[in-house]
Amino acid sequence: MILFELFLIAKFLKNTPRIFSSASKSELPLLASFDYEIKRNGGRNPILHILFSELLMFYYAFFFWRKTPTYIENQFTIYRKSSLVPFRIMMIHAIVIETLGIHWWLHEKSVMLSVILLLLNIYSLFFFIGDLQAVRFNPAHIGKDNIYLSLGLIRRMKVPLHTIVRVIEEKEQLEKKVTKETIEFIAHDFEKVYSNLVLGLDVPV
């Protein structure tokens, strides 16, 4: 077991610079290229995939503070005219307030539980910050063969262009109730779908 853990650590440390270097040179958004590089360098080992995913979260949380997102011609955002970013910021403030209040109260009851809860809340804080930055710095990207969509670290999708039958822009059709065969990839707080914000992609299942 110890040898196996040392092997994973060595492989993780060896492949990390290579993955970040290759992903940053790609024309795709970092989330899309990072996934590809993980599969190419990390193989099918699920533990390595978890480690690289956690590293990506901390990378977004700590290294994108003073950067401004830039987009090229074949990229566009799907969150700008929504309250997705303010909602995430509100969640970050709520975690900070909850951490201070509950930790102070629970510390008198059980020191161990208060420390565990504190660590979980700190991790949650880093996750929400990293997820927010991932939303800002990973626009929808139209490549040669695929459309890459993402809304943070969790929600990601790749749609092959050859599977798209038509693009729906009519507001009336987009506002209709979706069927069970429809996948919605929009900001959660959208109450209505507008044709200038969201394009309906008719993709056969």
C-alpha positions as a Markdown table, in Angstrom:
| # | Residue | x | y | z |
|---|---|---|---|---|
| 1 | Met | 0.0 | 0.0 | 0.0 |
| 2 | Ile | 2.8 | 2.4 | 0.9 |
| 3 | Leu | 4.6 | 1.6 | -2.4 |
| 4 | Phe | 1.4 | 2.2 | -4.3 |
| 5 | Glu | 0.8 | 5.6 | -2.6 |
| 6 | Leu | 4.4 | 6.6 | -3.4 |
| 7 | Phe | 3.9 | 5.6 | -7.0 |
| 8 | Leu | 0.8 | 7.7 | -7.2 |
| 9 | Ile | 2.5 | 10.7 | -5.6 |
| 10 | Ala | 5.5 | 10.4 | -7.9 |
| 11 | Lys | 3.3 | 10.1 | -11.0 |
| 12 | Phe | 1.2 | 13.1 | -9.8 |
| 13 | Leu | 4.2 | 15.3 | -9.3 |
| 14 | Lys | 5.8 | 14.2 | -12.6 |
| 15 | Asn | 2.7 | 14.8 | -14.7 |
| 16 | Thr | 1.4 | 18.0 | -13.1 |
| 17 | Pro | 3.8 | 20.5 | -14.9 |
| 18 | Arg | 3.3 | 18.7 | -18.2 |
| 19 | Ile | -0.5 | 18.7 | -18.0 |
| 20 | Phe | -0.7 | 22.4 | -17.1 |
| 21 | Ser | 1.9 | 23.4 | -19.8 |
| 22 | Ser | 0.1 | 21.4 | -22.5 |
| 23 | Ala | -3.4 | 22.6 | -21.4 |
| 24 | Ser | -2.4 | 26.3 | -21.3 |
| 25 | Lys | -1.0 | 26.1 | -24.9 |
| 26 | Ser | -4.2 | 24.7 | -26.3 |
| 27 | Glu | -6.7 | 26.9 | -28.1 |
| 28 | Leu | -9.5 | 25.4 | -26.1 |
| 29 | Pro | -10.7 | 26.7 | -22.8 |
| 30 | Leu | -8.6 | 25.4 | -19.9 |
| 31 | Leu | -11.3 | 23.1 | -18.5 |
| 32 | Ala | -11.7 | 21.3 | -21.8 |
| 33 | Ser | -8.0 | 21.0 | -22.6 |
| 34 | Phe | -7.2 | 20.1 | -19.0 |
| 35 | Asp | -9.6 | 17.1 | -19.1 |
| 36 | Tyr | -8.0 | 15.9 | -22.3 |
| 37 | Glu | -4.5 | 16.2 | -20.8 |
| 38 | Ile | -5.5 | 14.4 | -17.6 |
| 39 | Lys | -6.8 | 11.4 | -19.7 |
| 40 | Arg | -3.7 | 11.4 | -21.8 |
| 41 | Asn | -1.2 | 11.6 | -19.0 |
| 42 | Gly | -3.0 | 10.2 | -16.0 |
| 43 | Gly | -4.5 | 7.2 | -17.7 |
| 44 | Arg | -7.7 | 5.6 | -16.2 |
| 45 | Asn | -6.6 | 5.8 | -12.6 |
| 46 | Pro | -9.5 | 7.4 | -10.8 |
| 47 | Ile | -7.4 | 8.5 | -7.8 |
| 48 | Leu | -5.1 | 10.5 | -10.1 |
| 49 | His | -8.1 | 12.1 | -11.8 |
| 50 | Ile | -9.4 | 13.2 | -8.4 |
| 51 | Leu | -6.1 | 14.6 | -7.4 |
| 52 | Phe | -5.7 | 16.6 | -10.7 |
| 53 | Ser | -9.3 | 17.8 | -10.4 |
| 54 | Glu | -8.7 | 19.1 | -6.8 |
| 55 | Leu | -5.5 | 20.7 | -8.0 |
| 56 | Leu | -7.4 | 22.5 | -10.8 |
| 57 | Met | -9.9 | 23.8 | -8.2 |
| 58 | Phe | -7.2 | 25.4 | -6.1 |
| 59 | Tyr | -5.5 | 26.7 | -9.2 |
| 60 | Tyr | -8.6 | 28.6 | -10.1 |
| 61 | Ala | -9.2 | 29.7 | -6.5 |
| 62 | Phe | -5.7 | 31.2 | -6.0 |
| 63 | Phe | -4.2 | 32.2 | -9.4 |
| 64 | Phe | -7.0 | 34.2 | -11.2 |
| 65 | Trp | -7.6 | 37.1 | -8.9 |
| 66 | Arg | -6.1 | 39.9 | -10.9 |
| 67 | Lys | -6.7 | 38.5 | -14.3 |
| 68 | Thr | -9.3 | 39.6 | -16.8 |
| 69 | Pro | -11.1 | 37.1 | -19.0 |
| 70 | Thr | -10.5 | 37.5 | -22.7 |
| 71 | Tyr | -12.4 | 35.8 | -25.5 |
| 72 | Ile | -11.6 | 35.1 | -29.1 |
| 73 | Glu | -13.9 | 35.2 | -32.1 |
| 74 | Asn | -15.4 | 31.7 | -31.7 |
| 75 | Gln | -16.1 | 32.0 | -28.0 |
| 76 | Phe | -19.1 | 33.5 | -26.1 |
| 77 | Thr | -20.4 | 33.6 | -22.5 |
| 78 | Ile | -23.7 | 32.2 | -21.3 |
| 79 | Tyr | -23.8 | 33.8 | -17.9 |
| 80 | Arg | -23.2 | 37.6 | -18.4 |
| 81 | Lys | -26.9 | 38.7 | -18.4 |
| 82 | Ser | -27.8 | 36.5 | -15.5 |
| 83 | Ser | -27.4 | 36.8 | -11.7 |
| 84 | Leu | -25.2 | 33.6 | -11.6 |
| 85 | Val | -22.0 | 35.4 | -10.5 |
| 86 | Pro | -23.8 | 37.6 | -7.8 |
| 87 | Phe | -25.5 | 34.4 | -6.5 |
| 88 | Arg | -22.1 | 32.6 | -6.2 |
| 89 | Ile | -20.6 | 35.7 | -4.4 |
| 90 | Met | -23.6 | 35.6 | -2.0 |
| 91 | Met | -22.9 | 31.9 | -1.3 |
| 92 | Ile | -19.2 | 32.7 | -0.5 |
| 93 | His | -20.3 | 35.4 | 2.0 |
| 94 | Ala | -22.8 | 33.0 | 3.5 |
| 95 | Ile | -20.1 | 30.4 | 4.1 |
| 96 | Val | -17.8 | 32.9 | 5.7 |
| 97 | Ile | -20.5 | 34.1 | 8.1 |
| 98 | Glu | -21.7 | 30.6 | 8.9 |
| 99 | Thr | -18.1 | 29.4 | 9.5 |
| 100 | Leu | -17.5 | 32.2 | 12.0 |
| 101 | Gly | -20.9 | 31.8 | 13.8 |
| 102 | Ile | -21.2 | 28.0 | 14.0 |
| 103 | His | -17.5 | 27.5 | 14.8 |
| 104 | Trp | -17.6 | 29.9 | 17.7 |
| 105 | Trp | -20.8 | 28.2 | 19.1 |
| 106 | Leu | -19.6 | 24.6 | 18.4 |
| 107 | His | -16.1 | 25.2 | 19.8 |
| 108 | Glu | -17.6 | 25.3 | 23.3 |
| 109 | Lys | -19.5 | 22.0 | 22.8 |
| 110 | Ser | -16.9 | 19.9 | 21.0 |
| 111 | Val | -13.5 | 21.1 | 19.8 |
| 112 | Met | -13.0 | 18.2 | 17.4 |
| 113 | Leu | -16.4 | 18.8 | 15.7 |
| 114 | Ser | -15.7 | 22.5 | 15.4 |
| 115 | Val | -12.3 | 21.9 | 13.8 |
| 116 | Ile | -13.8 | 19.3 | 11.3 |
| 117 | Leu | -16.6 | 21.7 | 10.4 |
| 118 | Leu | -14.1 | 24.6 | 10.0 |
| 119 | Leu | -12.0 | 22.5 | 7.6 |
| 120 | Leu | -15.0 | 21.5 | 5.6 |
| 121 | Asn | -16.2 | 25.1 | 5.4 |
| 122 | Ile | -12.8 | 26.3 | 4.3 |
| 123 | Tyr | -12.7 | 23.7 | 1.6 |
| 124 | Ser | -16.2 | 24.7 | 0.5 |
| 125 | Leu | -15.1 | 28.3 | 0.4 |
| 126 | Phe | -12.2 | 27.5 | -1.9 |
| 127 | Phe | -14.5 | 25.4 | -4.1 |
| 128 | Phe | -17.0 | 28.2 | -4.6 |
| 129 | Ile | -14.2 | 30.7 | -5.4 |
| 130 | Gly | -12.6 | 28.3 | -7.8 |
| 131 | Asp | -16.0 | 27.5 | -9.4 |
| 132 | Leu | -16.8 | 31.1 | -9.8 |
| 133 | Gln | -13.5 | 31.8 | -11.5 |
| 134 | Ala | -14.0 | 28.8 | -13.8 |
| 135 | Val | -17.3 | 30.2 | -14.9 |
| 136 | Arg | -15.6 | 33.6 | -15.8 |
| 137 | Phe | -12.6 | 32.2 | -17.6 |
| 138 | Asn | -14.2 | 29.3 | -19.5 |
| 139 | Pro | -16.5 | 30.6 | -22.2 |
| 140 | Ala | -18.5 | 28.4 | -24.6 |
| 141 | His | -16.1 | 27.5 | -27.4 |
| 142 | Ile | -17.0 | 26.5 | -30.9 |
| 143 | Gly | -14.2 | 24.3 | -32.3 |
| 144 | Lys | -13.6 | 22.6 | -35.6 |
| 145 | Asp | -15.5 | 19.4 | -34.5 |
| 146 | Asn | -17.2 | 20.2 | -31.2 |
| 147 | Ile | -18.9 | 22.8 | -29.1 |
| 148 | Tyr | -17.4 | 23.0 | -25.6 |
| 149 | Leu | -19.8 | 24.3 | -22.8 |
| 150 | Ser | -19.1 | 24.8 | -19.1 |
| 151 | Leu | -20.6 | 26.5 | -16.1 |
| 152 | Gly | -18.0 | 26.1 | -13.5 |
| 153 | Leu | -16.0 | 23.1 | -12.4 |
| 154 | Ile | -18.9 | 20.6 | -12.3 |
| 155 | Arg | -21.1 | 21.3 | -15.3 |
| 156 | Arg | -19.3 | 20.6 | -18.6 |
| 157 | Met | -20.5 | 19.3 | -21.9 |
| 158 | Lys | -19.0 | 18.6 | -25.3 |
| 159 | Val | -21.4 | 18.5 | -28.3 |
| 160 | Pro | -20.1 | 17.1 | -31.6 |
| 161 | Leu | -21.0 | 19.5 | -34.4 |
| 162 | His | -22.1 | 16.7 | -36.7 |
| 163 | Thr | -24.9 | 15.8 | -34.3 |
| 164 | Ile | -26.6 | 19.2 | -34.5 |
| 165 | Val | -29.6 | 19.1 | -36.8 |
| 166 | Arg | -30.6 | 22.7 | -36.4 |
| 167 | Val | -30.3 | 25.8 | -34.3 |
| 168 | Ile | -33.5 | 27.2 | -32.8 |
| 169 | Glu | -33.6 | 31.0 | -32.2 |
| 170 | Glu | -37.3 | 31.6 | -32.1 |
| 171 | Lys | -38.3 | 33.0 | -28.7 |
| 172 | Glu | -41.7 | 31.2 | -28.8 |
| 173 | Gln | -40.1 | 27.8 | -29.3 |
| 174 | Leu | -37.5 | 28.4 | -26.6 |
| 175 | Glu | -40.0 | 29.3 | -24.0 |
| 176 | Lys | -42.0 | 26.1 | -24.5 |
| 177 | Lys | -41.9 | 23.5 | -21.8 |
| 178 | Val | -39.0 | 21.2 | -22.4 |
| 179 | Thr | -39.4 | 17.5 | -23.0 |
| 180 | Lys | -37.7 | 14.6 | -21.2 |
| 181 | Glu | -35.3 | 14.3 | -24.2 |
| 182 | Thr | -34.1 | 17.8 | -23.8 |
| 183 | Ile | -30.9 | 18.8 | -21.9 |
| 184 | Glu | -30.9 | 22.3 | -20.5 |
| 185 | Phe | -27.5 | 23.9 | -20.2 |
| 186 | Ile | -28.3 | 27.4 | -18.9 |
| 187 | Ala | -27.7 | 29.5 | -15.8 |
| 188 | His | -29.9 | 28.2 | -13.0 |
| 189 | Asp | -31.5 | 31.6 | -12.3 |
| 190 | Phe | -32.9 | 32.1 | -15.8 |
| 191 | Glu | -36.7 | 32.4 | -15.4 |
| 192 | Lys | -37.2 | 33.0 | -19.1 |
| 193 | Val | -35.2 | 32.0 | -22.1 |
| 194 | Tyr | -34.4 | 34.8 | -24.6 |
| 195 | Ser | -33.3 | 34.1 | -28.1 |
| 196 | Asn | -30.4 | 36.6 | -27.8 |
| 197 | Leu | -29.0 | 34.7 | -24.8 |
| 198 | Val | -29.5 | 31.0 | -25.4 |
| 199 | Leu | -29.6 | 29.0 | -28.6 |
| 200 | Gly | -31.5 | 25.8 | -28.7 |
| 201 | Leu | -29.5 | 23.0 | -30.2 |
| 202 | Asp | -31.6 | 20.2 | -31.7 |
| 203 | Val | -29.3 | 17.1 | -31.1 |
| 204 | Pro | -30.6 | 13.6 | -31.8 |
| 205 | Val | -30.3 | 11.2 | -28.8 |
